PDB file of C-alpha atoms in Angstrom:
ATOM      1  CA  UNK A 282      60.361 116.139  62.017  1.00 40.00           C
ATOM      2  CA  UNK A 283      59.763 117.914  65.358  1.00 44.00           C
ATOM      3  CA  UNK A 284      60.532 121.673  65.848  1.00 45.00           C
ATOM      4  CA  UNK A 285      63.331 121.758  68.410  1.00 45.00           C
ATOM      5  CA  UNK A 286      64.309 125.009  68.037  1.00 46.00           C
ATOM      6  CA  UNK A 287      64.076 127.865  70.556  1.00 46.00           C
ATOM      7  CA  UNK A 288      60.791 130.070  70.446  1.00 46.00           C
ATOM      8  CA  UNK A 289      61.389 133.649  69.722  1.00 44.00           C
ATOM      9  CA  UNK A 290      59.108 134.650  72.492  1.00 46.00           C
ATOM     10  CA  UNK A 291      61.764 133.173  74.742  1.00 47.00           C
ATOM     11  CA  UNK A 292      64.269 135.982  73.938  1.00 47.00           C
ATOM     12  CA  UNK A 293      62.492 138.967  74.168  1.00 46.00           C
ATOM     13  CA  UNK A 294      65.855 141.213  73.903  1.00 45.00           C
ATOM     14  CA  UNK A 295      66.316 140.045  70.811  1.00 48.00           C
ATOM     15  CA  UNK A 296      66.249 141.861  67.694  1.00 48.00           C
ATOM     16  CA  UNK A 297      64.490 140.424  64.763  1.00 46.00           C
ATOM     17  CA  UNK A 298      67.245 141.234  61.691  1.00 47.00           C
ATOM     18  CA  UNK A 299      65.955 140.191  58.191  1.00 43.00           C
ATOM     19  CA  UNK A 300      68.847 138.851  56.331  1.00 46.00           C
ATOM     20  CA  UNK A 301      67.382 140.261  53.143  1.00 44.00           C
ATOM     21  CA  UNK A 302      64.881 139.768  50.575  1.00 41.00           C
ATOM     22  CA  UNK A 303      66.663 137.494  47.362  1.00 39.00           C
ATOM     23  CA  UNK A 304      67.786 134.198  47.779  1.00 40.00           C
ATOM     24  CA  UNK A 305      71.136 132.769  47.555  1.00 43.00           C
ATOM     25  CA  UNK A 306      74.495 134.240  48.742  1.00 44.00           C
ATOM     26  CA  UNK A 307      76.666 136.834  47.190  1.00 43.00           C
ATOM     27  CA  UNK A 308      79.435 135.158  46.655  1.00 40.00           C
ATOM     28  CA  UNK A 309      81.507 138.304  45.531  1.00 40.00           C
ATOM     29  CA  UNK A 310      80.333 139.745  49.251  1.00 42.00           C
ATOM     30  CA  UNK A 311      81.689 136.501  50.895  1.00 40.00           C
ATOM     31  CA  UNK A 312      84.901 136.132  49.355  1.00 39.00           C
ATOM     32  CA  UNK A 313      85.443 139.692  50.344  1.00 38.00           C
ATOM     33  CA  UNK A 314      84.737 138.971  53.953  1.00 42.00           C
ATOM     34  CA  UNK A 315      87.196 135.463  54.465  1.00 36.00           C
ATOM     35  CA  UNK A 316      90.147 137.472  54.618  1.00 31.00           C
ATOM     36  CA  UNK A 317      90.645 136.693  58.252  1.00 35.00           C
ATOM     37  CA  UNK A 318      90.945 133.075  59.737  1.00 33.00           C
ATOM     38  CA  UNK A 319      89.352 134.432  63.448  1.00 37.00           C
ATOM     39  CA  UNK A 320      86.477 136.079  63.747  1.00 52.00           C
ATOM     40  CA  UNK A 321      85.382 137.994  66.945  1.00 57.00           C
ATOM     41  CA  UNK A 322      81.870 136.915  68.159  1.00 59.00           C
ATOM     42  CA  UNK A 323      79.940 139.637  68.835  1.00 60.00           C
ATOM     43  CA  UNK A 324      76.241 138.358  68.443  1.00 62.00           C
ATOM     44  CA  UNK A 325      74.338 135.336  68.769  1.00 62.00           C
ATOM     45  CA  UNK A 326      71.817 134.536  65.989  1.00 65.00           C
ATOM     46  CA  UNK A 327      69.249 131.919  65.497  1.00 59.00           C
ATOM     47  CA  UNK A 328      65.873 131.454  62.626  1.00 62.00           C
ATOM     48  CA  UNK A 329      68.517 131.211  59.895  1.00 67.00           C
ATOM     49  CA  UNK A 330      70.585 129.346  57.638  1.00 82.00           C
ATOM     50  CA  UNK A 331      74.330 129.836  58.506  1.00 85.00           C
ATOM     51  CA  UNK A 332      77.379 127.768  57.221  1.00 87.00           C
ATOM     52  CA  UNK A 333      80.139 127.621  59.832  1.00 88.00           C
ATOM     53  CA  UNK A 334      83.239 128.213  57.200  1.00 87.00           C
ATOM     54  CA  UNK A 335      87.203 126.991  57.934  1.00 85.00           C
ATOM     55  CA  UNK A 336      89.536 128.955  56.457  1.00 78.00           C
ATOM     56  CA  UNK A 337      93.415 127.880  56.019  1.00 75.00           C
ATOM     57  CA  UNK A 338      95.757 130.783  55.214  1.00 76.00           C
ATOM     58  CA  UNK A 339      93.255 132.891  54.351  1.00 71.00           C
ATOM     59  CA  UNK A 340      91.462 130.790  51.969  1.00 70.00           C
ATOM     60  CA  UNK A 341      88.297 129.279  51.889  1.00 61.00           C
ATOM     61  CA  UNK A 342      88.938 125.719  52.827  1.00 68.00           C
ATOM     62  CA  UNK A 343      85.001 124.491  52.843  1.00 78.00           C
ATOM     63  CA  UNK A 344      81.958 123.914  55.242  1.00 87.00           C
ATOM     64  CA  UNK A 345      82.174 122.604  58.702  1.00 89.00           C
ATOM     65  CA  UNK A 346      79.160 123.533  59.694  1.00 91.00           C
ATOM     66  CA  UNK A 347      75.227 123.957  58.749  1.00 90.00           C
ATOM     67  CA  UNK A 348      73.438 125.920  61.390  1.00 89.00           C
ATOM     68  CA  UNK A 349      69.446 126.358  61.237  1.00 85.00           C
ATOM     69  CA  UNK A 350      66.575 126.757  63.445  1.00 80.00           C
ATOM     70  CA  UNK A 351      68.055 124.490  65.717  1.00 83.00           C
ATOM     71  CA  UNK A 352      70.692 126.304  66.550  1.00 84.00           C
ATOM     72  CA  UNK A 353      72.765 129.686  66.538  1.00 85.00           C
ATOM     73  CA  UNK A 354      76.109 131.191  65.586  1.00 86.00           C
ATOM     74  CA  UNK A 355      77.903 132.133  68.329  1.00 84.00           C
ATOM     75  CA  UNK A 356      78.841 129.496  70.322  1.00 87.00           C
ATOM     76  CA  UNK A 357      81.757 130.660  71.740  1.00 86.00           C
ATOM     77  CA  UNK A 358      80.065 133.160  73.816  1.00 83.00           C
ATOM     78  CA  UNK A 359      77.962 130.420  74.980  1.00 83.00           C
ATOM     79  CA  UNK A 360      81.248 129.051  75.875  1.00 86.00           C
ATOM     80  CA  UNK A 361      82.636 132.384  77.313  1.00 85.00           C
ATOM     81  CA  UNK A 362      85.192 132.550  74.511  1.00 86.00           C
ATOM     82  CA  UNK A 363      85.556 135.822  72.584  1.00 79.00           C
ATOM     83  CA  UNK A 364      86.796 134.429  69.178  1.00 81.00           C
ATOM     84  CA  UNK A 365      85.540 131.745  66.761  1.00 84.00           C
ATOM     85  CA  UNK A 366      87.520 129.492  64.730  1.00 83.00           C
ATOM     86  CA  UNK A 367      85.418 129.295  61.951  1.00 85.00           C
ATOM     87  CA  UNK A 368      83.327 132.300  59.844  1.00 84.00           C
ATOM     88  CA  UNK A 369      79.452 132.903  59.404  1.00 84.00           C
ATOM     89  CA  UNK A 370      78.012 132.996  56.047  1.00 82.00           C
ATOM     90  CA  UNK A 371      74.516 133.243  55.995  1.00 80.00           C
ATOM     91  CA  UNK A 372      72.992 131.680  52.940  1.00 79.00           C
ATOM     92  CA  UNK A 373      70.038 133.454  51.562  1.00 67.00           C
ATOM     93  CA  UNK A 374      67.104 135.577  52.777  1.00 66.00           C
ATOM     94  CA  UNK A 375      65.050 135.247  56.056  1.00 66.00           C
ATOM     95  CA  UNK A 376      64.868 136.437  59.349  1.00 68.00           C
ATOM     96  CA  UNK A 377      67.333 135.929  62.333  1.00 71.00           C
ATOM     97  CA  UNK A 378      67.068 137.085  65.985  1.00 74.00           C
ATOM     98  CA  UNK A 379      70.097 138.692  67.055  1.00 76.00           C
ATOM     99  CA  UNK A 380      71.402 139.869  70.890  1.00 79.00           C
ATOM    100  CA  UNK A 381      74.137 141.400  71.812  1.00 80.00           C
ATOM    101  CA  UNK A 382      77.045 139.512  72.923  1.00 82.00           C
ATOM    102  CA  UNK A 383      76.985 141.681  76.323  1.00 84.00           C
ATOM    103  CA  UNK A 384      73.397 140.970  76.617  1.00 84.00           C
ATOM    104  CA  UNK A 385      73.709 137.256  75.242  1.00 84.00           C
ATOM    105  CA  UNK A 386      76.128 136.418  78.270  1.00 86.00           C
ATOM    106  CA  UNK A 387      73.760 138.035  81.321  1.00 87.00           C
ATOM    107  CA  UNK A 388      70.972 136.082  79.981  1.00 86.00           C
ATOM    108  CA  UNK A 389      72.775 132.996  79.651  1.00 87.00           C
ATOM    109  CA  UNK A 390      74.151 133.393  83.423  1.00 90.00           C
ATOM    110  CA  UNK A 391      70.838 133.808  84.405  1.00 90.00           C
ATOM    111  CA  UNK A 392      68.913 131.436  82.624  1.00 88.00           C
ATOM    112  CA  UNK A 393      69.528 127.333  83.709  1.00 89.00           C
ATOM    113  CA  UNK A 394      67.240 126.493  81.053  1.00 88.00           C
ATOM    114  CA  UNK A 395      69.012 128.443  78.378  1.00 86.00           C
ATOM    115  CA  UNK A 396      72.283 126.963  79.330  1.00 88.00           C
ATOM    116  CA  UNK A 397      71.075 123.571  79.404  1.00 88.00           C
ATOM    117  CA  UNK A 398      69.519 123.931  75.265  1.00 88.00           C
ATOM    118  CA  UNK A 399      72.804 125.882  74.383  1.00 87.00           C
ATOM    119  CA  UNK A 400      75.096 122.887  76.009  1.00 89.00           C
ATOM    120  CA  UNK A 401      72.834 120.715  73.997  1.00 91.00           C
ATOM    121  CA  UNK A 402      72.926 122.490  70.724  1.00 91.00           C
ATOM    122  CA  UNK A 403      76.736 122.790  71.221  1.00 92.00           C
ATOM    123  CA  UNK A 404      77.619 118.867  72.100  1.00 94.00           C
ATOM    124  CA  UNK A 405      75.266 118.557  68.900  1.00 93.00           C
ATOM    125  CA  UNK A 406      76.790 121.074  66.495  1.00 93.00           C
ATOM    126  CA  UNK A 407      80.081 119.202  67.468  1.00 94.00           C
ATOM    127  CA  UNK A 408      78.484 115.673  66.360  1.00 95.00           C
ATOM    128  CA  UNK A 409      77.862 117.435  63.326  1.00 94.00           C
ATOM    129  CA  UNK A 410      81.065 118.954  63.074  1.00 93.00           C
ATOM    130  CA  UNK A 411      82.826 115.320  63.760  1.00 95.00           C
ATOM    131  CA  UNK A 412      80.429 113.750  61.404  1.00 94.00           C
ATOM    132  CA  UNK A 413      81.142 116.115  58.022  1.00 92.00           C
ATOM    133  CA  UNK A 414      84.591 115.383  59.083  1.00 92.00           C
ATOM    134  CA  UNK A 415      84.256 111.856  58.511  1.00 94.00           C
ATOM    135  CA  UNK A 416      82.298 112.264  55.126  1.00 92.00           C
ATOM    136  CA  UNK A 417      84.606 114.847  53.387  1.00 89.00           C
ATOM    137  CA  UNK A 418      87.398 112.144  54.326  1.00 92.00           C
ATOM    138  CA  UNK A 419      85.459 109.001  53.470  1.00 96.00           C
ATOM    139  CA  UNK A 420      83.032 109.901  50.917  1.00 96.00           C
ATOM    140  CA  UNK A 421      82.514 111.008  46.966  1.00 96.00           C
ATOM    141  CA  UNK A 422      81.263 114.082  46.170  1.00 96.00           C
ATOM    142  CA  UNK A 423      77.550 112.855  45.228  1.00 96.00           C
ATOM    143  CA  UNK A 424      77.613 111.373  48.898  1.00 96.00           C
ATOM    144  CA  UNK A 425      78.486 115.285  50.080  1.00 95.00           C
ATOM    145  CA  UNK A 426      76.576 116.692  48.088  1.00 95.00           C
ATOM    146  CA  UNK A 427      73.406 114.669  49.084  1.00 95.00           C
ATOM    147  CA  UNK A 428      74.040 115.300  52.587  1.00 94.00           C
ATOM    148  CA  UNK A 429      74.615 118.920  52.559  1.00 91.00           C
ATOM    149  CA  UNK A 430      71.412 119.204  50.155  1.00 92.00           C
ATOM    150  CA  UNK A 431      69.110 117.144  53.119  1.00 92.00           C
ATOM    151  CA  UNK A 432      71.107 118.786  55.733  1.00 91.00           C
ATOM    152  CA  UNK A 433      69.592 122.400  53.762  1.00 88.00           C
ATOM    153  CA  UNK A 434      66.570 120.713  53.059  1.00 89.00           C
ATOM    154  CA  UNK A 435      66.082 119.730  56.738  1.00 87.00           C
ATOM    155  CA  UNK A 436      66.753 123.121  57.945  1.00 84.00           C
ATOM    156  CA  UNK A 437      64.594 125.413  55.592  1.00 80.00           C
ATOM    157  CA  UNK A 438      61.741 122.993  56.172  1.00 80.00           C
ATOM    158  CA  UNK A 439      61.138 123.380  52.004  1.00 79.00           C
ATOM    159  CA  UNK A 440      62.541 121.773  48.963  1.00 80.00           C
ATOM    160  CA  UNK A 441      63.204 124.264  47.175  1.00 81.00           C
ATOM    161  CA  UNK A 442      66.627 127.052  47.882  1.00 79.00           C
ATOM    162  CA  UNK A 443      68.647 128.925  45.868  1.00 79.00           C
ATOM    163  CA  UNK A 444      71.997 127.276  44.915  1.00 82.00           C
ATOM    164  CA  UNK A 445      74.428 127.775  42.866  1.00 86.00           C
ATOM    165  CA  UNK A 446      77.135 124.798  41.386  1.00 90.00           C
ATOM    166  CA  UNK A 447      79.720 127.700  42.163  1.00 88.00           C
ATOM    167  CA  UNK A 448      78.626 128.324  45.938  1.00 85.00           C
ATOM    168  CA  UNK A 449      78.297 124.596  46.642  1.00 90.00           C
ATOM    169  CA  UNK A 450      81.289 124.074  45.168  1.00 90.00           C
ATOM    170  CA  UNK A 451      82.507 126.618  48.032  1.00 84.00           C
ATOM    171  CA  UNK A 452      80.671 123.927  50.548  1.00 85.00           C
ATOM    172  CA  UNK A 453      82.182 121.050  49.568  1.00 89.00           C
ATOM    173  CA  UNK A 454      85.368 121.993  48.794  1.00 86.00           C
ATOM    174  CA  UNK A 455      85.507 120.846  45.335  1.00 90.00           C
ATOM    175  CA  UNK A 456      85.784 122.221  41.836  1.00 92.00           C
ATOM    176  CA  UNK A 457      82.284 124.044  40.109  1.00 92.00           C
ATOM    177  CA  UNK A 458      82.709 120.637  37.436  1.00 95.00           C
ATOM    178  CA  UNK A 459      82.798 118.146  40.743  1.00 94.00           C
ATOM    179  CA  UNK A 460      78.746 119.575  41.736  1.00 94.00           C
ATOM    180  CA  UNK A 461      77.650 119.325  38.603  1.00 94.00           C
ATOM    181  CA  UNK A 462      78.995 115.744  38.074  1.00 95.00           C
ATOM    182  CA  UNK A 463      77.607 114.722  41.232  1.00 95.00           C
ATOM    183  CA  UNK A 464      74.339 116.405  41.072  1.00 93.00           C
ATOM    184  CA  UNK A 465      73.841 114.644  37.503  1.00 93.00           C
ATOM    185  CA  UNK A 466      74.527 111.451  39.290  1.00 91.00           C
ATOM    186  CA  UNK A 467      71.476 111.511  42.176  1.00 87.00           C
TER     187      UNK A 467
END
């Protein structure tokens, strides 16, 4: 698969942020941090593995979103909108560039060629958005949890991640017993 994602060199006022040194989530962390339904977008990150979360009253609903090299969280401000509709979780250790959102917005005013990727990314990141929609109607879990495993796969260039039954579970939107029923089953 080509690399389409954005060279670091091209954002030199970014910071580099390492998202930590173990794999996996903390899931204790995360439920902690879904309280709120909004969050504010303050940053834009990319060189990571983010799920894009929905929450309904206040719960974890599941994963609308897989965000990777090919992308970044914070597409709002690329949209000049302060507040997202969906929460960040970033899955496991690795490094991420981060600007500030201040910072994010001069560069994208003055930068056709950023705007053009971003716009791209985003009309993307909605196909993806439309498309998980469709599965988590039409399909079984096995079928979701296939996709969201190539979808990982695809995105940490490796086979091999650190996943808990529990956190996918989280992903999908399912109960812990539906993952490991469908992962026995591929």
């Amino acid at each position: 698969m080509a690399d389409h994602s954005v060279p670091p060199q091209s954002f030199p006022l970014c910071d580099n942020v390492h998202t930590g040194r173990h794999g996996g989530p903390n899931l204790a962390a995360w439920r902690a941090r879904t309280a709120r339904s909004l969050s504010r977008s303050r940053t834009a990150c990319w060189r990571s593995l983010v799920s894009l979360l929905t929450l309904v009253e206040g719960r974890l609903a599941l994963e609308v979103g897989l965000v990777g090299r090919e992308g970044m969280v914070g597409v709002a401000l690329a949209l000049g909108i302060g507040v997202s509709p969906v929460r960040a979780l970033v899955q496991g250790s690795g490094t991420a560039l981060r600007m500030n959102a201040a910072r994010f917005r001069k560069e994208l005013q003055r930068s056709a060629p950023l705007q053009r990727e971003l716009y791209r990314y985003t009309h993307s990141l909605m196909a993806q958005i439309t498309q998980t929609a469709a599965c988590n109607r039409f399909h079984r879990v096995p079928a979701r949890l296939a996709r969201w495993l190539l979808m990982t796969r695809d995105r940490v260039r490796s086979g091999q991640f650190y996943l808990t039954h529990e956190f996918l579970a989280h992903m999908l939107g399912v109960r812990r017993v539906g993952v490991t029923e469908a992962a026995s089953a591929l």
